[in-house]
Structures are given as C-alpha cells and as structure tokens.
Short mmCIF file of C-alpha atoms in Angstrom, two decimals:
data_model
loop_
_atom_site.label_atom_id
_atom_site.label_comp_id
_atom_site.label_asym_id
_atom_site.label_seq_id
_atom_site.Cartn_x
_atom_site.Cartn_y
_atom_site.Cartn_z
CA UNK D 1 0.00 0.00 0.00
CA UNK D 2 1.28 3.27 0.01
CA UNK D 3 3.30 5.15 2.68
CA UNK D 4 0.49 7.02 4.75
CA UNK D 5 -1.46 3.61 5.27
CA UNK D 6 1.04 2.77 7.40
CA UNK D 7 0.15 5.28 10.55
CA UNK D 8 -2.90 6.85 10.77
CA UNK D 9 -2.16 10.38 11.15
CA UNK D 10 -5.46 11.94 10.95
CA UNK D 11 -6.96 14.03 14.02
CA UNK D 12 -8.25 10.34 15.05
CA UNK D 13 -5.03 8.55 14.84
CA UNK D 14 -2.89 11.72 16.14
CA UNK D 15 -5.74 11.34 19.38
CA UNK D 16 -5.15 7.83 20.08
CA UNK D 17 -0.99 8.45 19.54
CA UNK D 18 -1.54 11.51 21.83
CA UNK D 19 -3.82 9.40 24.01
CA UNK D 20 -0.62 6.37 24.02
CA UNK D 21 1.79 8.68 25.56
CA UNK D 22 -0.72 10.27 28.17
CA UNK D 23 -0.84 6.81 29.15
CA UNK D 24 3.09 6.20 29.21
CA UNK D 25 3.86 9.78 30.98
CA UNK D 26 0.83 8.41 34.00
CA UNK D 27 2.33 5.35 34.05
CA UNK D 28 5.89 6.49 34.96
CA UNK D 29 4.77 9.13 37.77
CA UNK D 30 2.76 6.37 39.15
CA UNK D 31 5.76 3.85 39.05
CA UNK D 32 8.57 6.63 40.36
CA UNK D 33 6.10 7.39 43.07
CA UNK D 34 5.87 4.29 44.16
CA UNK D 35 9.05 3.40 43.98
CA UNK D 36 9.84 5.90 46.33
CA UNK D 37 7.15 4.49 48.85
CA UNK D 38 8.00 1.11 48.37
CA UNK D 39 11.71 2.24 49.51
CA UNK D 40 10.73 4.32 51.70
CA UNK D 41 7.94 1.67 54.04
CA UNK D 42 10.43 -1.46 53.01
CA UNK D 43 14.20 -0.84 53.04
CA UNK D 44 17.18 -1.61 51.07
CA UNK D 45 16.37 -5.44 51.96
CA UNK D 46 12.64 -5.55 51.57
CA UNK D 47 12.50 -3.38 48.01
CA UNK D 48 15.69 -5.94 47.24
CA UNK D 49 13.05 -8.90 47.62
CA UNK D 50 10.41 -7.47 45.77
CA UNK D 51 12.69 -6.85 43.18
CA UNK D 52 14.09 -9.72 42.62
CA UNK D 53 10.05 -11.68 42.82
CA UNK D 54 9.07 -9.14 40.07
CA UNK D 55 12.50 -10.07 38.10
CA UNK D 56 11.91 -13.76 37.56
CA UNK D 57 8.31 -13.27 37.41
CA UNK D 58 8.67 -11.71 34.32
CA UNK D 59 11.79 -13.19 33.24
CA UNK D 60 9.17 -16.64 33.50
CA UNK D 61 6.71 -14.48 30.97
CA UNK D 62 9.09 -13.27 28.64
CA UNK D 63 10.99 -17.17 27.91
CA UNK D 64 7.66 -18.81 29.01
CA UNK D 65 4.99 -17.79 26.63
CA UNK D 66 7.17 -19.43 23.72
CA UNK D 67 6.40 -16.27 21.65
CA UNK D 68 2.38 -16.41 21.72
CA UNK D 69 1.93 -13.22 22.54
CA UNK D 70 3.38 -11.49 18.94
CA UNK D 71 2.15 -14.54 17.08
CA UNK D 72 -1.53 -13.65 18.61
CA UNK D 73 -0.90 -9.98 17.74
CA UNK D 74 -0.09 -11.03 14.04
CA UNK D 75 -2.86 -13.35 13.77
CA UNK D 76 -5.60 -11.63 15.59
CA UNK D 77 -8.22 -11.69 12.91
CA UNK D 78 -7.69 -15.22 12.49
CA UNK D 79 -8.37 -16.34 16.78
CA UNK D 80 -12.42 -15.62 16.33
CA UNK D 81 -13.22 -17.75 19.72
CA UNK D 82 -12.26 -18.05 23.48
CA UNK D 83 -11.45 -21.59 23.24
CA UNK D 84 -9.10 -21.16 20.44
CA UNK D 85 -7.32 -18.25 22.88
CA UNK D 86 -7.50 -20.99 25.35
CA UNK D 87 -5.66 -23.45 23.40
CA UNK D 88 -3.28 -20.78 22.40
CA UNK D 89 -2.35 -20.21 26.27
CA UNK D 90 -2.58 -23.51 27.87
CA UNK D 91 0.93 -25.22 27.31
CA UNK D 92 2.40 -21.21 27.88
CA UNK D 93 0.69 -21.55 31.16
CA UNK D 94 2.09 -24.54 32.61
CA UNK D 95 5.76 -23.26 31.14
CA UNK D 96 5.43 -20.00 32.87
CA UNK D 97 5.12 -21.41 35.74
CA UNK D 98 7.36 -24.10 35.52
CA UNK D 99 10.73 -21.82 34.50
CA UNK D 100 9.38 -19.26 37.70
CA UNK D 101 9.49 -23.06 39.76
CA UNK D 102 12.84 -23.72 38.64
CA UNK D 103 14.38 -20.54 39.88
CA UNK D 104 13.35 -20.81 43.27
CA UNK D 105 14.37 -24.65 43.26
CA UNK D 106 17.71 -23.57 42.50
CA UNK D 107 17.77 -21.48 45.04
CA UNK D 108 17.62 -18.09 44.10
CA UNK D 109 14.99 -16.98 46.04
CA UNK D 110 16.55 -18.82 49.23
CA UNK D 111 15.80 -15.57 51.43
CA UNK D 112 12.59 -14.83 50.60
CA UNK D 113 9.72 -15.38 52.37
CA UNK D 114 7.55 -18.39 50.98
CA UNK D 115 4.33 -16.46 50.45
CA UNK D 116 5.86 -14.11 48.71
CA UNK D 117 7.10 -16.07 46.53
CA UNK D 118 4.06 -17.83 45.78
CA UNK D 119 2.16 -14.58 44.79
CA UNK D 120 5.36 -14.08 42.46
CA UNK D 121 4.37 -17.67 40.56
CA UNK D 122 0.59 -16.35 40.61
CA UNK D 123 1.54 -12.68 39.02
CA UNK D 124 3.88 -14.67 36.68
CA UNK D 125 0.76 -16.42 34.76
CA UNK D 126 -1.46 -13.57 35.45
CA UNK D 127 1.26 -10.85 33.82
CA UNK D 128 1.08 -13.59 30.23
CA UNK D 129 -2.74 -13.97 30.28
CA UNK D 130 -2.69 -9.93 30.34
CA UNK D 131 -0.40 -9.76 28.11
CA UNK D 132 -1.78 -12.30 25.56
CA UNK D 133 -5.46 -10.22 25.71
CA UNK D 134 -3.59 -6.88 25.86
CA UNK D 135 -1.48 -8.17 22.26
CA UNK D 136 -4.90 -9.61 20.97
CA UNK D 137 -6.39 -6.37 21.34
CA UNK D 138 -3.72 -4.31 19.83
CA UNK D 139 -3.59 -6.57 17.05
CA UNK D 140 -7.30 -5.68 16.08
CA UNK D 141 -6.74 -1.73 16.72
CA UNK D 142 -8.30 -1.72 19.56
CA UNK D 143 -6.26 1.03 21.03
CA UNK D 144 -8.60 2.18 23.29
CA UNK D 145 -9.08 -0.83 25.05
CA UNK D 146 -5.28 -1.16 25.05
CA UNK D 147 -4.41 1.90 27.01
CA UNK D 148 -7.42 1.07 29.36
CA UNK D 149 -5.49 -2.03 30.12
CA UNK D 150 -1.80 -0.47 30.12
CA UNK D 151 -3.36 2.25 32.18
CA UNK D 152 -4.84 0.16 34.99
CA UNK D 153 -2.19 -2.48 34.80
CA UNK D 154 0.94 -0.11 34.85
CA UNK D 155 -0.50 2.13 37.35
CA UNK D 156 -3.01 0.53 39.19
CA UNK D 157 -0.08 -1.41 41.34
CA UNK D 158 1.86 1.62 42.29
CA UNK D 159 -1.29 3.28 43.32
CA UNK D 160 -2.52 1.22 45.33
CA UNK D 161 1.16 0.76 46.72
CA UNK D 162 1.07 4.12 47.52
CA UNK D 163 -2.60 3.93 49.46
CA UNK D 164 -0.99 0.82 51.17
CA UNK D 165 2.33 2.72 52.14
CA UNK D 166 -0.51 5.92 53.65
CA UNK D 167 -2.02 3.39 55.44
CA UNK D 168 1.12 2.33 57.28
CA UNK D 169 0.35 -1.41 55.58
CA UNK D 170 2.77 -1.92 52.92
CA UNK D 171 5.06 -5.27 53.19
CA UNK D 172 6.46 -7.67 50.45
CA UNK D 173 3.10 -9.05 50.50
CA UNK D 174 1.18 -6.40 50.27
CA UNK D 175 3.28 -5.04 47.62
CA UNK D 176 3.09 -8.02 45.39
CA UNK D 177 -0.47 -8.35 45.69
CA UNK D 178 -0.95 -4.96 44.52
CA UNK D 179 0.99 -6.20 41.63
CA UNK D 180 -1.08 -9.27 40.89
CA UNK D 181 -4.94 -7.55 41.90
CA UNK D 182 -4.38 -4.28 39.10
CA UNK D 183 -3.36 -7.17 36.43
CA UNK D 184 -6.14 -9.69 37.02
CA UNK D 185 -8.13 -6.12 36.85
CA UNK D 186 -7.02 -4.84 33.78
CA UNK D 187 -7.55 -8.47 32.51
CA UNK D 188 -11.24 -8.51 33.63
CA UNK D 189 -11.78 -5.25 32.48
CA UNK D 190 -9.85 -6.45 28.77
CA UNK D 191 -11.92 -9.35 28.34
CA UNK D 192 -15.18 -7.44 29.45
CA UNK D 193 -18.06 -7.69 26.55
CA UNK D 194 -15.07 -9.36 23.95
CA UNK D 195 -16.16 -10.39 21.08
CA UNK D 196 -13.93 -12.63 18.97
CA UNK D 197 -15.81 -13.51 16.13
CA UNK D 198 -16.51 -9.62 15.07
CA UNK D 199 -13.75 -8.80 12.40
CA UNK D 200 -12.25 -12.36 12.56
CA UNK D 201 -10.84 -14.07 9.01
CA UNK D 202 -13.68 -17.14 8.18
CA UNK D 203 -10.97 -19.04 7.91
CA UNK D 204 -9.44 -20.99 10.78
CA UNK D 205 -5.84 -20.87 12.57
CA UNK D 206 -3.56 -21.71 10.23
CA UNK D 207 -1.57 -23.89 13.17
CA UNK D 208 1.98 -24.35 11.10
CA UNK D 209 2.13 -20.29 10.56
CA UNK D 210 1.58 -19.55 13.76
CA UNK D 211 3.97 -21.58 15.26
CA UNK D 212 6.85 -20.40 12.52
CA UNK D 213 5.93 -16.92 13.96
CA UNK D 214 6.24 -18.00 17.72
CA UNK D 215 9.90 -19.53 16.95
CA UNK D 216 10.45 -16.32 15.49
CA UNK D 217 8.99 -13.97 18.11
CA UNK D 218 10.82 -16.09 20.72
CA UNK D 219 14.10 -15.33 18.92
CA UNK D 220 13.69 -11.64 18.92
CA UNK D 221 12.28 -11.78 23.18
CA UNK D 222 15.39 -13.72 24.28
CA UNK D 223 17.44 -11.14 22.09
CA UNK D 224 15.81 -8.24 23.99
CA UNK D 225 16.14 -9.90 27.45
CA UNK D 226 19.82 -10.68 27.07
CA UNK D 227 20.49 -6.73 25.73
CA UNK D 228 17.86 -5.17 28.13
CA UNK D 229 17.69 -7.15 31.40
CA UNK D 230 20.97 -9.09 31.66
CA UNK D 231 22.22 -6.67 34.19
CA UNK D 232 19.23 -6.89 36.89
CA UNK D 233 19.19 -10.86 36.31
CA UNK D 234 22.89 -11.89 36.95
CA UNK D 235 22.82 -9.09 40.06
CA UNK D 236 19.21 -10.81 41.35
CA UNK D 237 21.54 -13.98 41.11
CA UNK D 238 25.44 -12.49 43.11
CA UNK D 239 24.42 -10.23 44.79
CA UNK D 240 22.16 -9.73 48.20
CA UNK D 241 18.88 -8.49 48.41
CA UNK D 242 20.61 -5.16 49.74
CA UNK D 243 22.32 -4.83 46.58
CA UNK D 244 19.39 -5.29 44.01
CA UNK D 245 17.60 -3.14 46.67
CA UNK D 246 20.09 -0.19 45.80
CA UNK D 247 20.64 -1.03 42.11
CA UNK D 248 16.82 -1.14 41.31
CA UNK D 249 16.48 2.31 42.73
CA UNK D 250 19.28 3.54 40.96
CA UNK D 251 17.66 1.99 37.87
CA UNK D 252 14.59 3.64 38.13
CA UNK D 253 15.42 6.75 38.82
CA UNK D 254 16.67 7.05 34.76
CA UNK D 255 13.96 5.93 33.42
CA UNK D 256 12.92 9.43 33.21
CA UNK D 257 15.22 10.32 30.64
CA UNK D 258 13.94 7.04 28.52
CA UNK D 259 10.53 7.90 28.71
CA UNK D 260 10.84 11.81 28.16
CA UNK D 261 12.93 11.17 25.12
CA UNK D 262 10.14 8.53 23.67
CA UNK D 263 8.02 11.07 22.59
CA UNK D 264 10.73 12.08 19.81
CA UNK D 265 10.97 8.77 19.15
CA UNK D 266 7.40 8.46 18.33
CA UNK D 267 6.83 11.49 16.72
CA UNK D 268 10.10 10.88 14.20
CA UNK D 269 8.51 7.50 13.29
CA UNK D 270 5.54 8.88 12.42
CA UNK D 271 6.82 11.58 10.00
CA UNK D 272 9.23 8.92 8.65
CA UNK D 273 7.09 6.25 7.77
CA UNK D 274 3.59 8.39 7.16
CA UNK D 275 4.99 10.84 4.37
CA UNK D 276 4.97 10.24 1.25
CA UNK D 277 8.15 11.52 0.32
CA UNK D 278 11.32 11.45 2.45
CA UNK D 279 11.03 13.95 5.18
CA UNK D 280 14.36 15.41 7.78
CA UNK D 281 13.46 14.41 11.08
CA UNK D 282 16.97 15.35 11.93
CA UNK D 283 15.48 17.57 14.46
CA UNK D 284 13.91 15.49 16.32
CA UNK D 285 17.46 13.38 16.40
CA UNK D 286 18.95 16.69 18.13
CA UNK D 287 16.38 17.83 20.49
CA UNK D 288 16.49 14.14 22.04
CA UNK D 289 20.38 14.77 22.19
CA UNK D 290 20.22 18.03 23.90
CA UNK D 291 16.91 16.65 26.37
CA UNK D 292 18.70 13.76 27.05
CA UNK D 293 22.25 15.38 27.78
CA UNK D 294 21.24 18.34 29.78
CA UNK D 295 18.96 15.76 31.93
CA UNK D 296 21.85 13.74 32.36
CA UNK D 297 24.07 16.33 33.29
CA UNK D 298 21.41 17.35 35.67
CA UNK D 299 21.35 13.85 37.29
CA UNK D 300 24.66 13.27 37.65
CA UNK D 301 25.00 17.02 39.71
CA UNK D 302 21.78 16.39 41.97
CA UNK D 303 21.66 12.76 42.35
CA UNK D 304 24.46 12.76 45.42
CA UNK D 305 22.39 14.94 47.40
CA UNK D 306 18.86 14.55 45.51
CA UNK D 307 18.51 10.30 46.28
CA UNK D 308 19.26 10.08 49.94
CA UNK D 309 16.80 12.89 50.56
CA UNK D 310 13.92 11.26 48.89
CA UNK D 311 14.53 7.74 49.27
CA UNK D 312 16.52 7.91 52.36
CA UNK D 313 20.18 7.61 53.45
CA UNK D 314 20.04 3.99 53.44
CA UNK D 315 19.79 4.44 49.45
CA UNK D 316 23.38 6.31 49.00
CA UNK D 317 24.48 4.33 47.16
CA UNK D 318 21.53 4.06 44.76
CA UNK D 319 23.16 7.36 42.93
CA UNK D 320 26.30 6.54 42.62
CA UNK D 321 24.96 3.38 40.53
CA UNK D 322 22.22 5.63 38.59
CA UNK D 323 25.37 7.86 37.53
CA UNK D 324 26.98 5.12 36.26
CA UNK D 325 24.58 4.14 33.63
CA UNK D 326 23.32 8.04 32.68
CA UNK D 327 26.19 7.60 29.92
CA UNK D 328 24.51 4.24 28.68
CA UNK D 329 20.99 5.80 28.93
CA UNK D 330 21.56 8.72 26.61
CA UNK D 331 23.28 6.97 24.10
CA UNK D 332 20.75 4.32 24.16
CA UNK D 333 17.71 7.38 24.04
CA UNK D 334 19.42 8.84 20.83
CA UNK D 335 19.77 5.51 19.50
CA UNK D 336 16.02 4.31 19.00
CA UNK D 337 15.54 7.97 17.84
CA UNK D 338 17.96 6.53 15.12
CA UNK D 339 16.53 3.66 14.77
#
C-alpha cells in the first residue's frame, strides 16, 4: 500500500498516539512514586526482595509464553473464539510457571519469604494472560481498550502501593499483591463484553504459521532480554537483596530520561514512515540529544544529594549506581531515535 497507510495520522489517529503517551507519561509518575514508597515503608532489603520476585516473574513471561503473545498480535483476525485463545495459552501456562518453579528450586529466592514467593508464581501467569489479551487487542486496533489495560495495569499497582504505604500497611506481601490484583483487573476489564468472532478471518488458525511466527517472536524476546535485562538478572543472582535493593532504585530513577525522550521517538517515526516523500526528522534526532544530555548532566550534579533525601540515606548508594549508567541511557535514548 502506500506510505500514509502505514500510521494513521489523521486528528483520530494523532488522538489515540496523543492518548498512548498520556498513558506512558501516567504510568511512569505512578511507578517513580511508588518506587519511592515502596523504599521508603520497606528498606534496602525488603524493596531488594520485591525486586528480585518481580524479576523472575517476568523473566518466567518473557521465555515462558514461547512467543504467543506477537504470534496472537499477528494473527488476531484469524483467533475468532475463546477456546481457540484458550488453546493458544494452555501449554504457555504450565511453562510459565514451571521456569518461575525452577528458579526458586535452585535457590535463588533462598531468602525470601515463601508467600511471597508464591504470589510471584501467581503474578507470573497472570502478567502472560494480560499480556496475551492486551497483544490480541492491539492486534485488532483496539487502542482504546489497550491503554485502558496499560493504564490500569501499569499504574493501578503503584497506586494502590502508595494507598498501602498511607495506610502504614505496605510489606512484600502487600506489595506483590498490589501487583497481581491491578493485572487480574485490567484483565477482567480487557476481556469485558469481547467479542472474537466480530472482524475475525472465516478461515481458521492456520496452526503451522503460527507456530513459525512463535519460533520467530521467541528469537527476537530472548534477544531483547539478554540486551535489556541481563544486568538486573545476573545481580538478582550475586548479589544480596541489599544490593538489588540499591541497584533497582538507581535503575529507576533514569527511566525518566527514557521515557521523556520517547516522545521524539514516536513522533520521528511517524513523520518517517507516514509521508509520502522522504522527510528530515533530523530535528527530532537533536532535540532528544540536547533533552537527554542536559537531563543527564542534571542527574549526575543532583543525584548525590537529591537520592538520599527522597529515598533515604540507606539508598546512597543508589546514585552513585544511577550515575553510572546516565552515559549508557543517553546513548541508548538517541539511538532508538535513530533507529
């Protein structure tokens, strides 16, 4: 087709791409906030466990659902009934759980307390049966529905995190079950009034394409972990809860400049691919650089003094380790602008 069938850019489409990153920009000021109640209520050992729960529980999505998720996405005209969804998810099921199993049979998990790590198993399927609606739903344009679900699921958890921490109630526990209760939400509120058969192909699953795309999908996911989540892994893994306590603070508190500088990245997409001739978006590549430079150079002069005070002094050292990877998080902001 040509070019400008590729995004919608009308005042409809520009909406629902407005709409996306009103969703992303919640999302983040619910998850920094809550951050800074979970270290707050929990200490350096306590956020460490949570951490490291929420780690493997989606390290068990990512490898466990086997690539279903995009494979649903690209096929999503062609799943026209529950049971077929149901068939989709029921070996991904039993392997989410199994890998999340595995883990805390080795022993990684050793210091954590057994409940919590049971709700960690529980949010592990729960996060893939989201995730499989939430892909089966974006692969029909349902984008509305989609940022209901991102919306509740993303911020739901740090919200009521935050109502817990008010409350003086907040534990690993409580924190986890936050976690799991806003996903089986959103998934309730995703499934709510579905209907699968509206817009579906006539024609069933074609079983042999689909699973060609799931080996390929689950190529592209282990690629991604390895390159994006290799760090907090082997540290959930050496280190002690303390440790991952302090690193995931330090982590967090940069994912500012990711998510500021995503709105370039969008907006240089759109002009690239919707045009139909070829358009500079150079500008967009240098107002990333200089957002993502002077808030880097901002961190690394107010982080010393700016982390202890919010998060405590038990979290020092949570800014030294944020300072070390501002280099690594502008290069990598400028980079998908590239891309």
């Amino acid at each position: 087709g040509s070019p400008d069938t590729l995004l919608d850019l009308t005042p409809g489409g520009r909406s629902r791409l407005d709409g996306t990153m009103a969703v992303s920009v919640a999302s983040l000021l619910a998850i920094l906030v809550a951050g800074l109640v979970l270290a707050r209520a929990l200490g350096v050992e306590n956020r460490g466990s949570v951490a490291i729960v929420l780690v493997w529980a989606t390290l068990s999505l990512d490898f466990g659902s086997l690539g279903t998720m995009d494979a649903v996405a690209y096929h999503s005209r062609s799943v026209g009934s529950r049971a077929t969804l149901a068939r989709i998810a029921s070996v991904p099921v039993v392997v989410v759980a199994g890998i999340y199993l595995l883990v805390v049979a080795a022993g990684v998990m050793d210091a954590i307390r057994r409940d919590a790590i049971v709700l960690g198993v529980l949010l592990a399927v729960a996060m893939y049966l989201h995730e499989l609606l939430l892909r089966l739903h974006h692969g029909r344009s349902a984008l509305r529905r989609v940022n209901l679900m991102r919306l509740i699921r993303t911020a739901g958890g740090p919200v009521l995190i935050v109502a817990l921490g008010a409350a003086g109630q907040l534990s690993i526990r409580a924190a986890l079950g936050a976690y799991l209760v806003a996903t089986v939400v959103s998934m309730g509120l995703g499934g709510l009034g579905m209907n699968l058969t509206k817009g579906s192909k006539p024609e069933q699953l074609d079983v042999g394409n689909f699973a060609r795309y799931c080996v390929d999908s689950f190529g592209t996911i282990a690629a991604k972990k390895i390159n994006r989540g290799a760090d907090l892994l082997l540290i959930t893994i050496i280190s002690t809860r303390a440790d991952v306590g302090l690193y995931t603070v330090g982590l967090s508190t940069t994912i500012a400049i990711l998510s500021i500088t995503e709105s370039y990245e969008l907006r240089a997409f759109s002009n690239a691919v919707a045009l139909p001739r070829r358009h500079p978006c150079s500008h967009y590549l240098r107002s990333a650089l200089v957002v993502s430079v002077g808030l880097g150079v901002a961190y690394l002069l107010a982080a010393p003094a700016l982390i202890p005070f919010l998060y405590g002094g038990d979290f020092e050292g949570s800014a030294r380790i944020g300072q070390a990877l501002i280099p690594g998080v502008i290069f990598f902001s400028v980079s998908r602008v590239l891309a």
